[in-house]
């Protein structure tokens, strides 16, 4: 039981033709009671990313698991969007919400790894993050958590986007920019 995969959350595929990372996050079996007994359908959530700053999620429903996963994968590829990555982590603290689920993403120092639950980890791995601290607050329903993580990733700004928004030159912003220094307390943050 030590090295066995539990459930389908560890299902990770690397698609060779496009070099995408596809991961099945959750599979739900739904039963419909009909005259002859129960009829089962399956719903799947899949994340797809290139590992270099693009990620998308998709949901699929079908009478069989492989078909549900295929539909979800197609939708995930269609909804891929860019997310900023700075030194392998998120550029700044961000809070995402969807329904009752809340997700907090914080920058982490190199070597920390992705500290996250299975649902959040799958999305961050597919996007290409290597060092992030996360916390899921409120509901842990995978459907809502996935959408809360995507909401948080959409709120992220790269230093270039921030400079354009405040109307300052990028060099001026980057001179004072040290990703996560306030979080892990490096010497640069204290002016030493």
mmCIF file with all atom_site columns, C-alpha atoms in Angstrom:
data_model
loop_
_atom_site.group_PDB
_atom_site.id
_atom_site.type_symbol
_atom_site.label_atom_id
_atom_site.label_alt_id
_atom_site.label_comp_id
_atom_site.label_asym_id
_atom_site.label_entity_id
_atom_site.label_seq_id
_atom_site.pdbx_PDB_ins_code
_atom_site.Cartn_x
_atom_site.Cartn_y
_atom_site.Cartn_z
_atom_site.occupancy
_atom_site.B_iso_or_equiv
_atom_site.pdbx_formal_charge
_atom_site.auth_seq_id
_atom_site.auth_comp_id
_atom_site.auth_asym_id
_atom_site.auth_atom_id
_atom_site.pdbx_PDB_model_num
ATOM 1   C CA . UNK A 1 1   ? 0.000   0.000  0.000   1.00 0.00 ? 1   UNK A CA 1
ATOM 2   C CA . UNK A 1 2   ? 3.021   2.308  0.334   1.00 0.00 ? 2   UNK A CA 1
ATOM 3   C CA . UNK A 1 3   ? 3.668   3.035  -3.364  1.00 0.00 ? 3   UNK A CA 1
ATOM 4   C CA . UNK A 1 4   ? 0.188   2.470  -4.749  1.00 0.00 ? 4   UNK A CA 1
ATOM 5   C CA . UNK A 1 5   ? -1.687  5.230  -6.536  1.00 0.00 ? 5   UNK A CA 1
ATOM 6   C CA . UNK A 1 6   ? -4.926  6.056  -4.796  1.00 0.00 ? 6   UNK A CA 1
ATOM 7   C CA . UNK A 1 7   ? -7.747  7.086  -7.079  1.00 0.00 ? 7   UNK A CA 1
ATOM 8   C CA . UNK A 1 8   ? -7.240  8.771  -10.455 1.00 0.00 ? 8   UNK A CA 1
ATOM 9   C CA . UNK A 1 9   ? -5.676  11.998 -9.246  1.00 0.00 ? 9   UNK A CA 1
ATOM 10  C CA . UNK A 1 10  ? -2.167  10.789 -10.068 1.00 0.00 ? 10  UNK A CA 1
ATOM 11  C CA . UNK A 1 11  ? -3.097  10.244 -13.715 1.00 0.00 ? 11  UNK A CA 1
ATOM 12  C CA . UNK A 1 12  ? -0.576  12.378 -15.604 1.00 0.00 ? 12  UNK A CA 1
ATOM 13  C CA . UNK A 1 13  ? 0.117   12.223 -19.312 1.00 0.00 ? 13  UNK A CA 1
ATOM 14  C CA . UNK A 1 14  ? 2.631   14.074 -21.434 1.00 0.00 ? 14  UNK A CA 1
ATOM 15  C CA . UNK A 1 15  ? 1.380   14.539 -24.978 1.00 0.00 ? 15  UNK A CA 1
ATOM 16  C CA . UNK A 1 16  ? 4.359   14.173 -27.335 1.00 0.00 ? 16  UNK A CA 1
ATOM 17  C CA . UNK A 1 17  ? 3.044   16.002 -30.416 1.00 0.00 ? 17  UNK A CA 1
ATOM 18  C CA . UNK A 1 18  ? 2.337   19.314 -28.645 1.00 0.00 ? 18  UNK A CA 1
ATOM 19  C CA . UNK A 1 19  ? 4.410   18.789 -25.483 1.00 0.00 ? 19  UNK A CA 1
ATOM 20  C CA . UNK A 1 20  ? 1.439   19.439 -23.177 1.00 0.00 ? 20  UNK A CA 1
ATOM 21  C CA . UNK A 1 21  ? 1.084   18.120 -19.638 1.00 0.00 ? 21  UNK A CA 1
ATOM 22  C CA . UNK A 1 22  ? -2.402  16.710 -19.091 1.00 0.00 ? 22  UNK A CA 1
ATOM 23  C CA . UNK A 1 23  ? -3.580  15.678 -15.661 1.00 0.00 ? 23  UNK A CA 1
ATOM 24  C CA . UNK A 1 24  ? -6.921  14.241 -14.592 1.00 0.00 ? 24  UNK A CA 1
ATOM 25  C CA . UNK A 1 25  ? -7.908  16.050 -11.407 1.00 0.00 ? 25  UNK A CA 1
ATOM 26  C CA . UNK A 1 26  ? -11.208 14.405 -10.518 1.00 0.00 ? 26  UNK A CA 1
ATOM 27  C CA . UNK A 1 27  ? -13.658 11.837 -11.846 1.00 0.00 ? 27  UNK A CA 1
ATOM 28  C CA . UNK A 1 28  ? -17.197 11.790 -10.496 1.00 0.00 ? 28  UNK A CA 1
ATOM 29  C CA . UNK A 1 29  ? -19.662 8.940  -11.015 1.00 0.00 ? 29  UNK A CA 1
ATOM 30  C CA . UNK A 1 30  ? -23.264 10.100 -11.240 1.00 0.00 ? 30  UNK A CA 1
ATOM 31  C CA . UNK A 1 31  ? -26.164 7.626  -10.914 1.00 0.00 ? 31  UNK A CA 1
ATOM 32  C CA . UNK A 1 32  ? -29.550 8.203  -12.507 1.00 0.00 ? 32  UNK A CA 1
ATOM 33  C CA . UNK A 1 33  ? -32.321 5.913  -11.297 1.00 0.00 ? 33  UNK A CA 1
ATOM 34  C CA . UNK A 1 34  ? -34.457 4.602  -14.149 1.00 0.00 ? 34  UNK A CA 1
ATOM 35  C CA . UNK A 1 35  ? -37.130 1.907  -14.398 1.00 0.00 ? 35  UNK A CA 1
ATOM 36  C CA . UNK A 1 36  ? -34.644 -0.926 -14.982 1.00 0.00 ? 36  UNK A CA 1
ATOM 37  C CA . UNK A 1 37  ? -32.189 0.124  -12.255 1.00 0.00 ? 37  UNK A CA 1
ATOM 38  C CA . UNK A 1 38  ? -29.396 2.697  -12.187 1.00 0.00 ? 38  UNK A CA 1
ATOM 39  C CA . UNK A 1 39  ? -27.714 4.318  -15.146 1.00 0.00 ? 39  UNK A CA 1
ATOM 40  C CA . UNK A 1 40  ? -24.171 5.614  -14.507 1.00 0.00 ? 40  UNK A CA 1
ATOM 41  C CA . UNK A 1 41  ? -22.543 8.618  -16.143 1.00 0.00 ? 41  UNK A CA 1
ATOM 42  C CA . UNK A 1 42  ? -19.091 10.052 -15.489 1.00 0.00 ? 42  UNK A CA 1
ATOM 43  C CA . UNK A 1 43  ? -17.868 13.617 -15.143 1.00 0.00 ? 43  UNK A CA 1
ATOM 44  C CA . UNK A 1 44  ? -14.162 14.456 -15.381 1.00 0.00 ? 44  UNK A CA 1
ATOM 45  C CA . UNK A 1 45  ? -12.041 17.538 -14.683 1.00 0.00 ? 45  UNK A CA 1
ATOM 46  C CA . UNK A 1 46  ? -8.749  17.737 -16.594 1.00 0.00 ? 46  UNK A CA 1
ATOM 47  C CA . UNK A 1 47  ? -5.976  20.342 -16.524 1.00 0.00 ? 47  UNK A CA 1
ATOM 48  C CA . UNK A 1 48  ? -3.729  20.913 -19.519 1.00 0.00 ? 48  UNK A CA 1
ATOM 49  C CA . UNK A 1 49  ? -0.583  23.052 -19.611 1.00 0.00 ? 49  UNK A CA 1
ATOM 50  C CA . UNK A 1 50  ? 2.694   23.438 -21.425 1.00 0.00 ? 50  UNK A CA 1
ATOM 51  C CA . UNK A 1 51  ? 4.813   23.740 -18.258 1.00 0.00 ? 51  UNK A CA 1
ATOM 52  C CA . UNK A 1 52  ? 6.048   27.144 -19.432 1.00 0.00 ? 52  UNK A CA 1
ATOM 53  C CA . UNK A 1 53  ? 3.293   29.545 -18.430 1.00 0.00 ? 53  UNK A CA 1
ATOM 54  C CA . UNK A 1 54  ? 0.125   28.390 -20.218 1.00 0.00 ? 54  UNK A CA 1
ATOM 55  C CA . UNK A 1 55  ? -2.651  26.447 -18.487 1.00 0.00 ? 55  UNK A CA 1
ATOM 56  C CA . UNK A 1 56  ? -6.315  25.582 -19.033 1.00 0.00 ? 56  UNK A CA 1
ATOM 57  C CA . UNK A 1 57  ? -9.004  23.491 -17.368 1.00 0.00 ? 57  UNK A CA 1
ATOM 58  C CA . UNK A 1 58  ? -11.847 21.506 -18.889 1.00 0.00 ? 58  UNK A CA 1
ATOM 59  C CA . UNK A 1 59  ? -14.848 19.490 -17.780 1.00 0.00 ? 59  UNK A CA 1
ATOM 60  C CA . UNK A 1 60  ? -16.332 16.583 -19.694 1.00 0.00 ? 60  UNK A CA 1
ATOM 61  C CA . UNK A 1 61  ? -19.323 14.307 -19.165 1.00 0.00 ? 61  UNK A CA 1
ATOM 62  C CA . UNK A 1 62  ? -20.009 10.975 -20.862 1.00 0.00 ? 62  UNK A CA 1
ATOM 63  C CA . UNK A 1 63  ? -21.311 7.436  -20.346 1.00 0.00 ? 63  UNK A CA 1
ATOM 64  C CA . UNK A 1 64  ? -17.754 6.093  -20.047 1.00 0.00 ? 64  UNK A CA 1
ATOM 65  C CA . UNK A 1 65  ? -14.653 7.396  -18.255 1.00 0.00 ? 65  UNK A CA 1
ATOM 66  C CA . UNK A 1 66  ? -12.269 7.567  -21.271 1.00 0.00 ? 66  UNK A CA 1
ATOM 67  C CA . UNK A 1 67  ? -14.786 9.563  -23.294 1.00 0.00 ? 67  UNK A CA 1
ATOM 68  C CA . UNK A 1 68  ? -15.353 11.994 -20.395 1.00 0.00 ? 68  UNK A CA 1
ATOM 69  C CA . UNK A 1 69  ? -11.581 12.493 -20.052 1.00 0.00 ? 69  UNK A CA 1
ATOM 70  C CA . UNK A 1 70  ? -11.201 13.049 -23.825 1.00 0.00 ? 70  UNK A CA 1
ATOM 71  C CA . UNK A 1 71  ? -13.930 15.705 -23.837 1.00 0.00 ? 71  UNK A CA 1
ATOM 72  C CA . UNK A 1 72  ? -12.445 17.421 -20.790 1.00 0.00 ? 72  UNK A CA 1
ATOM 73  C CA . UNK A 1 73  ? -8.967  17.399 -22.367 1.00 0.00 ? 73  UNK A CA 1
ATOM 74  C CA . UNK A 1 74  ? -10.261 19.025 -25.555 1.00 0.00 ? 74  UNK A CA 1
ATOM 75  C CA . UNK A 1 75  ? -11.963 21.776 -23.566 1.00 0.00 ? 75  UNK A CA 1
ATOM 76  C CA . UNK A 1 76  ? -8.842  22.282 -21.432 1.00 0.00 ? 76  UNK A CA 1
ATOM 77  C CA . UNK A 1 77  ? -6.709  22.806 -24.541 1.00 0.00 ? 77  UNK A CA 1
ATOM 78  C CA . UNK A 1 78  ? -9.195  25.312 -25.944 1.00 0.00 ? 78  UNK A CA 1
ATOM 79  C CA . UNK A 1 79  ? -9.269  27.361 -22.718 1.00 0.00 ? 79  UNK A CA 1
ATOM 80  C CA . UNK A 1 80  ? -5.495  27.603 -22.200 1.00 0.00 ? 80  UNK A CA 1
ATOM 81  C CA . UNK A 1 81  ? -4.333  31.071 -21.174 1.00 0.00 ? 81  UNK A CA 1
ATOM 82  C CA . UNK A 1 82  ? -0.950  32.559 -20.235 1.00 0.00 ? 82  UNK A CA 1
ATOM 83  C CA . UNK A 1 83  ? 0.045   33.056 -16.598 1.00 0.00 ? 83  UNK A CA 1
ATOM 84  C CA . UNK A 1 84  ? 3.116   34.981 -15.348 1.00 0.00 ? 84  UNK A CA 1
ATOM 85  C CA . UNK A 1 85  ? 6.000   33.009 -13.838 1.00 0.00 ? 85  UNK A CA 1
ATOM 86  C CA . UNK A 1 86  ? 8.917   34.821 -12.182 1.00 0.00 ? 86  UNK A CA 1
ATOM 87  C CA . UNK A 1 87  ? 11.863  32.704 -10.969 1.00 0.00 ? 87  UNK A CA 1
ATOM 88  C CA . UNK A 1 88  ? 9.642   29.607 -10.912 1.00 0.00 ? 88  UNK A CA 1
ATOM 89  C CA . UNK A 1 89  ? 7.073   31.138 -8.559  1.00 0.00 ? 89  UNK A CA 1
ATOM 90  C CA . UNK A 1 90  ? 4.091   33.484 -8.606  1.00 0.00 ? 90  UNK A CA 1
ATOM 91  C CA . UNK A 1 91  ? 5.054   37.180 -8.931  1.00 0.00 ? 91  UNK A CA 1
ATOM 92  C CA . UNK A 1 92  ? 3.118   38.243 -5.820  1.00 0.00 ? 92  UNK A CA 1
ATOM 93  C CA . UNK A 1 93  ? 0.604   37.163 -3.169  1.00 0.00 ? 93  UNK A CA 1
ATOM 94  C CA . UNK A 1 94  ? -2.833  36.549 -4.682  1.00 0.00 ? 94  UNK A CA 1
ATOM 95  C CA . UNK A 1 95  ? -6.241  35.419 -3.442  1.00 0.00 ? 95  UNK A CA 1
ATOM 96  C CA . UNK A 1 96  ? -8.772  33.707 -5.724  1.00 0.00 ? 96  UNK A CA 1
ATOM 97  C CA . UNK A 1 97  ? -12.421 32.881 -5.091  1.00 0.00 ? 97  UNK A CA 1
ATOM 98  C CA . UNK A 1 98  ? -15.184 30.896 -6.682  1.00 0.00 ? 98  UNK A CA 1
ATOM 99  C CA . UNK A 1 99  ? -18.369 30.033 -4.824  1.00 0.00 ? 99  UNK A CA 1
ATOM 100 C CA . UNK A 1 100 ? -17.463 29.013 -1.283  1.00 0.00 ? 100 UNK A CA 1
ATOM 101 C CA . UNK A 1 101 ? -13.910 28.003 -2.248  1.00 0.00 ? 101 UNK A CA 1
ATOM 102 C CA . UNK A 1 102 ? -11.012 30.393 -1.652  1.00 0.00 ? 102 UNK A CA 1
ATOM 103 C CA . UNK A 1 103 ? -7.397  29.818 -2.657  1.00 0.00 ? 103 UNK A CA 1
ATOM 104 C CA . UNK A 1 104 ? -4.311  31.719 -1.506  1.00 0.00 ? 104 UNK A CA 1
ATOM 105 C CA . UNK A 1 105 ? -1.104  31.594 -3.591  1.00 0.00 ? 105 UNK A CA 1
ATOM 106 C CA . UNK A 1 106 ? 2.135   32.982 -2.126  1.00 0.00 ? 106 UNK A CA 1
ATOM 107 C CA . UNK A 1 107 ? 5.605   33.256 -3.657  1.00 0.00 ? 107 UNK A CA 1
ATOM 108 C CA . UNK A 1 108 ? 8.164   30.833 -2.237  1.00 0.00 ? 108 UNK A CA 1
ATOM 109 C CA . UNK A 1 109 ? 11.955  30.783 -2.162  1.00 0.00 ? 109 UNK A CA 1
ATOM 110 C CA . UNK A 1 110 ? 13.857  28.487 -4.542  1.00 0.00 ? 110 UNK A CA 1
ATOM 111 C CA . UNK A 1 111 ? 13.937  24.903 -3.308  1.00 0.00 ? 111 UNK A CA 1
ATOM 112 C CA . UNK A 1 112 ? 10.604  25.092 -1.470  1.00 0.00 ? 112 UNK A CA 1
ATOM 113 C CA . UNK A 1 113 ? 8.596   23.142 -4.045  1.00 0.00 ? 113 UNK A CA 1
ATOM 114 C CA . UNK A 1 114 ? 4.862   23.324 -4.625  1.00 0.00 ? 114 UNK A CA 1
ATOM 115 C CA . UNK A 1 115 ? 3.193   23.119 -1.213  1.00 0.00 ? 115 UNK A CA 1
ATOM 116 C CA . UNK A 1 116 ? -0.390  22.359 -2.181  1.00 0.00 ? 116 UNK A CA 1
ATOM 117 C CA . UNK A 1 117 ? -3.195  19.837 -2.127  1.00 0.00 ? 117 UNK A CA 1
ATOM 118 C CA . UNK A 1 118 ? -3.687  17.478 -5.066  1.00 0.00 ? 118 UNK A CA 1
ATOM 119 C CA . UNK A 1 119 ? -6.161  19.675 -6.940  1.00 0.00 ? 119 UNK A CA 1
ATOM 120 C CA . UNK A 1 120 ? -4.122  22.893 -6.715  1.00 0.00 ? 120 UNK A CA 1
ATOM 121 C CA . UNK A 1 121 ? -0.808  21.055 -7.294  1.00 0.00 ? 121 UNK A CA 1
ATOM 122 C CA . UNK A 1 122 ? -2.039  19.575 -10.591 1.00 0.00 ? 122 UNK A CA 1
ATOM 123 C CA . UNK A 1 123 ? -2.851  23.030 -11.971 1.00 0.00 ? 123 UNK A CA 1
ATOM 124 C CA . UNK A 1 124 ? 0.379   24.664 -10.765 1.00 0.00 ? 124 UNK A CA 1
ATOM 125 C CA . UNK A 1 125 ? 2.521   21.789 -12.098 1.00 0.00 ? 125 UNK A CA 1
ATOM 126 C CA . UNK A 1 126 ? 0.840   21.971 -15.499 1.00 0.00 ? 126 UNK A CA 1
ATOM 127 C CA . UNK A 1 127 ? 1.391   25.746 -15.593 1.00 0.00 ? 127 UNK A CA 1
ATOM 128 C CA . UNK A 1 128 ? 5.107   25.366 -14.807 1.00 0.00 ? 128 UNK A CA 1
ATOM 129 C CA . UNK A 1 129 ? 5.418   26.702 -11.246 1.00 0.00 ? 129 UNK A CA 1
ATOM 130 C CA . UNK A 1 130 ? 8.146   25.092 -9.107  1.00 0.00 ? 130 UNK A CA 1
ATOM 131 C CA . UNK A 1 131 ? 8.016   27.021 -5.808  1.00 0.00 ? 131 UNK A CA 1
ATOM 132 C CA . UNK A 1 132 ? 4.641   28.134 -4.453  1.00 0.00 ? 132 UNK A CA 1
ATOM 133 C CA . UNK A 1 133 ? 2.916   28.128 -1.066  1.00 0.00 ? 133 UNK A CA 1
ATOM 134 C CA . UNK A 1 134 ? -0.848  27.591 -1.245  1.00 0.00 ? 134 UNK A CA 1
ATOM 135 C CA . UNK A 1 135 ? -3.838  27.220 1.026   1.00 0.00 ? 135 UNK A CA 1
ATOM 136 C CA . UNK A 1 136 ? -7.411  26.256 0.183   1.00 0.00 ? 136 UNK A CA 1
ATOM 137 C CA . UNK A 1 137 ? -9.948  27.916 2.467   1.00 0.00 ? 137 UNK A CA 1
ATOM 138 C CA . UNK A 1 138 ? -13.665 27.215 2.693   1.00 0.00 ? 138 UNK A CA 1
ATOM 139 C CA . UNK A 1 139 ? -15.054 24.528 0.409   1.00 0.00 ? 139 UNK A CA 1
ATOM 140 C CA . UNK A 1 140 ? -12.781 21.781 -0.882  1.00 0.00 ? 140 UNK A CA 1
ATOM 141 C CA . UNK A 1 141 ? -15.152 20.792 -3.701  1.00 0.00 ? 141 UNK A CA 1
ATOM 142 C CA . UNK A 1 142 ? -12.766 20.116 -6.630  1.00 0.00 ? 142 UNK A CA 1
ATOM 143 C CA . UNK A 1 143 ? -14.975 21.926 -9.166  1.00 0.00 ? 143 UNK A CA 1
ATOM 144 C CA . UNK A 1 144 ? -14.966 25.139 -7.122  1.00 0.00 ? 144 UNK A CA 1
ATOM 145 C CA . UNK A 1 145 ? -11.300 24.829 -6.072  1.00 0.00 ? 145 UNK A CA 1
ATOM 146 C CA . UNK A 1 146 ? -10.196 24.490 -9.727  1.00 0.00 ? 146 UNK A CA 1
ATOM 147 C CA . UNK A 1 147 ? -12.141 27.615 -10.695 1.00 0.00 ? 147 UNK A CA 1
ATOM 148 C CA . UNK A 1 148 ? -10.807 29.502 -7.644  1.00 0.00 ? 148 UNK A CA 1
ATOM 149 C CA . UNK A 1 149 ? -7.204  28.644 -8.641  1.00 0.00 ? 149 UNK A CA 1
ATOM 150 C CA . UNK A 1 150 ? -7.844  29.841 -12.198 1.00 0.00 ? 150 UNK A CA 1
ATOM 151 C CA . UNK A 1 151 ? -9.383  33.034 -10.769 1.00 0.00 ? 151 UNK A CA 1
ATOM 152 C CA . UNK A 1 152 ? -6.223  33.580 -8.701  1.00 0.00 ? 152 UNK A CA 1
ATOM 153 C CA . UNK A 1 153 ? -3.943  32.938 -11.694 1.00 0.00 ? 153 UNK A CA 1
ATOM 154 C CA . UNK A 1 154 ? -5.924  35.430 -13.803 1.00 0.00 ? 154 UNK A CA 1
ATOM 155 C CA . UNK A 1 155 ? -5.342  38.103 -11.150 1.00 0.00 ? 155 UNK A CA 1
ATOM 156 C CA . UNK A 1 156 ? -1.552  37.718 -11.295 1.00 0.00 ? 156 UNK A CA 1
ATOM 157 C CA . UNK A 1 157 ? 0.488   40.525 -12.865 1.00 0.00 ? 157 UNK A CA 1
ATOM 158 C CA . UNK A 1 158 ? 4.024   40.245 -14.147 1.00 0.00 ? 158 UNK A CA 1
ATOM 159 C CA . UNK A 1 159 ? 6.387   43.149 -13.339 1.00 0.00 ? 159 UNK A CA 1
ATOM 160 C CA . UNK A 1 160 ? 5.983   44.341 -16.955 1.00 0.00 ? 160 UNK A CA 1
ATOM 161 C CA . UNK A 1 161 ? 2.174   44.354 -16.681 1.00 0.00 ? 161 UNK A CA 1
ATOM 162 C CA . UNK A 1 162 ? 2.387   46.227 -13.370 1.00 0.00 ? 162 UNK A CA 1
ATOM 163 C CA . UNK A 1 163 ? 4.715   48.854 -14.872 1.00 0.00 ? 163 UNK A CA 1
ATOM 164 C CA . UNK A 1 164 ? 2.330   49.396 -17.793 1.00 0.00 ? 164 UNK A CA 1
ATOM 165 C CA . UNK A 1 165 ? -0.645  49.700 -15.441 1.00 0.00 ? 165 UNK A CA 1
ATOM 166 C CA . UNK A 1 166 ? 0.954   52.335 -13.173 1.00 0.00 ? 166 UNK A CA 1
ATOM 167 C CA . UNK A 1 167 ? 2.611   54.182 -16.083 1.00 0.00 ? 167 UNK A CA 1
ATOM 168 C CA . UNK A 1 168 ? 6.231   53.804 -14.976 1.00 0.00 ? 168 UNK A CA 1
ATOM 169 C CA . UNK A 1 169 ? 9.213   52.467 -16.922 1.00 0.00 ? 169 UNK A CA 1
ATOM 170 C CA . UNK A 1 170 ? 9.875   48.736 -16.521 1.00 0.00 ? 170 UNK A CA 1
ATOM 171 C CA . UNK A 1 171 ? 13.489  49.376 -15.412 1.00 0.00 ? 171 UNK A CA 1
ATOM 172 C CA . UNK A 1 172 ? 12.299  51.554 -12.523 1.00 0.00 ? 172 UNK A CA 1
ATOM 173 C CA . UNK A 1 173 ? 9.852   48.884 -11.359 1.00 0.00 ? 173 UNK A CA 1
ATOM 174 C CA . UNK A 1 174 ? 12.395  46.063 -11.675 1.00 0.00 ? 174 UNK A CA 1
ATOM 175 C CA . UNK A 1 175 ? 14.992  48.036 -9.665  1.00 0.00 ? 175 UNK A CA 1
ATOM 176 C CA . UNK A 1 176 ? 12.788  47.700 -6.566  1.00 0.00 ? 176 UNK A CA 1
ATOM 177 C CA . UNK A 1 177 ? 11.347  44.309 -7.473  1.00 0.00 ? 177 UNK A CA 1
ATOM 178 C CA . UNK A 1 178 ? 12.477  41.211 -5.625  1.00 0.00 ? 178 UNK A CA 1
ATOM 179 C CA . UNK A 1 179 ? 9.933   38.441 -5.982  1.00 0.00 ? 179 UNK A CA 1
ATOM 180 C CA . UNK A 1 180 ? 8.819   37.275 -2.564  1.00 0.00 ? 180 UNK A CA 1
ATOM 181 C CA . UNK A 1 181 ? 11.639  38.933 -0.616  1.00 0.00 ? 181 UNK A CA 1
ATOM 182 C CA . UNK A 1 182 ? 9.127   40.085 1.982   1.00 0.00 ? 182 UNK A CA 1
ATOM 183 C CA . UNK A 1 183 ? 7.961   36.482 2.353   1.00 0.00 ? 183 UNK A CA 1
ATOM 184 C CA . UNK A 1 184 ? 11.270  34.724 2.904   1.00 0.00 ? 184 UNK A CA 1
ATOM 185 C CA . UNK A 1 185 ? 13.229  37.702 4.302   1.00 0.00 ? 185 UNK A CA 1
ATOM 186 C CA . UNK A 1 186 ? 16.311  37.874 2.104   1.00 0.00 ? 186 UNK A CA 1
ATOM 187 C CA . UNK A 1 187 ? 19.021  40.462 2.755   1.00 0.00 ? 187 UNK A CA 1
ATOM 188 C CA . UNK A 1 188 ? 17.998  42.444 -0.351  1.00 0.00 ? 188 UNK A CA 1
ATOM 189 C CA . UNK A 1 189 ? 14.609  43.204 1.192   1.00 0.00 ? 189 UNK A CA 1
ATOM 190 C CA . UNK A 1 190 ? 16.208  44.934 4.175   1.00 0.00 ? 190 UNK A CA 1
ATOM 191 C CA . UNK A 1 191 ? 18.588  47.078 2.174   1.00 0.00 ? 191 UNK A CA 1
ATOM 192 C CA . UNK A 1 192 ? 21.766  45.289 3.286   1.00 0.00 ? 192 UNK A CA 1
#
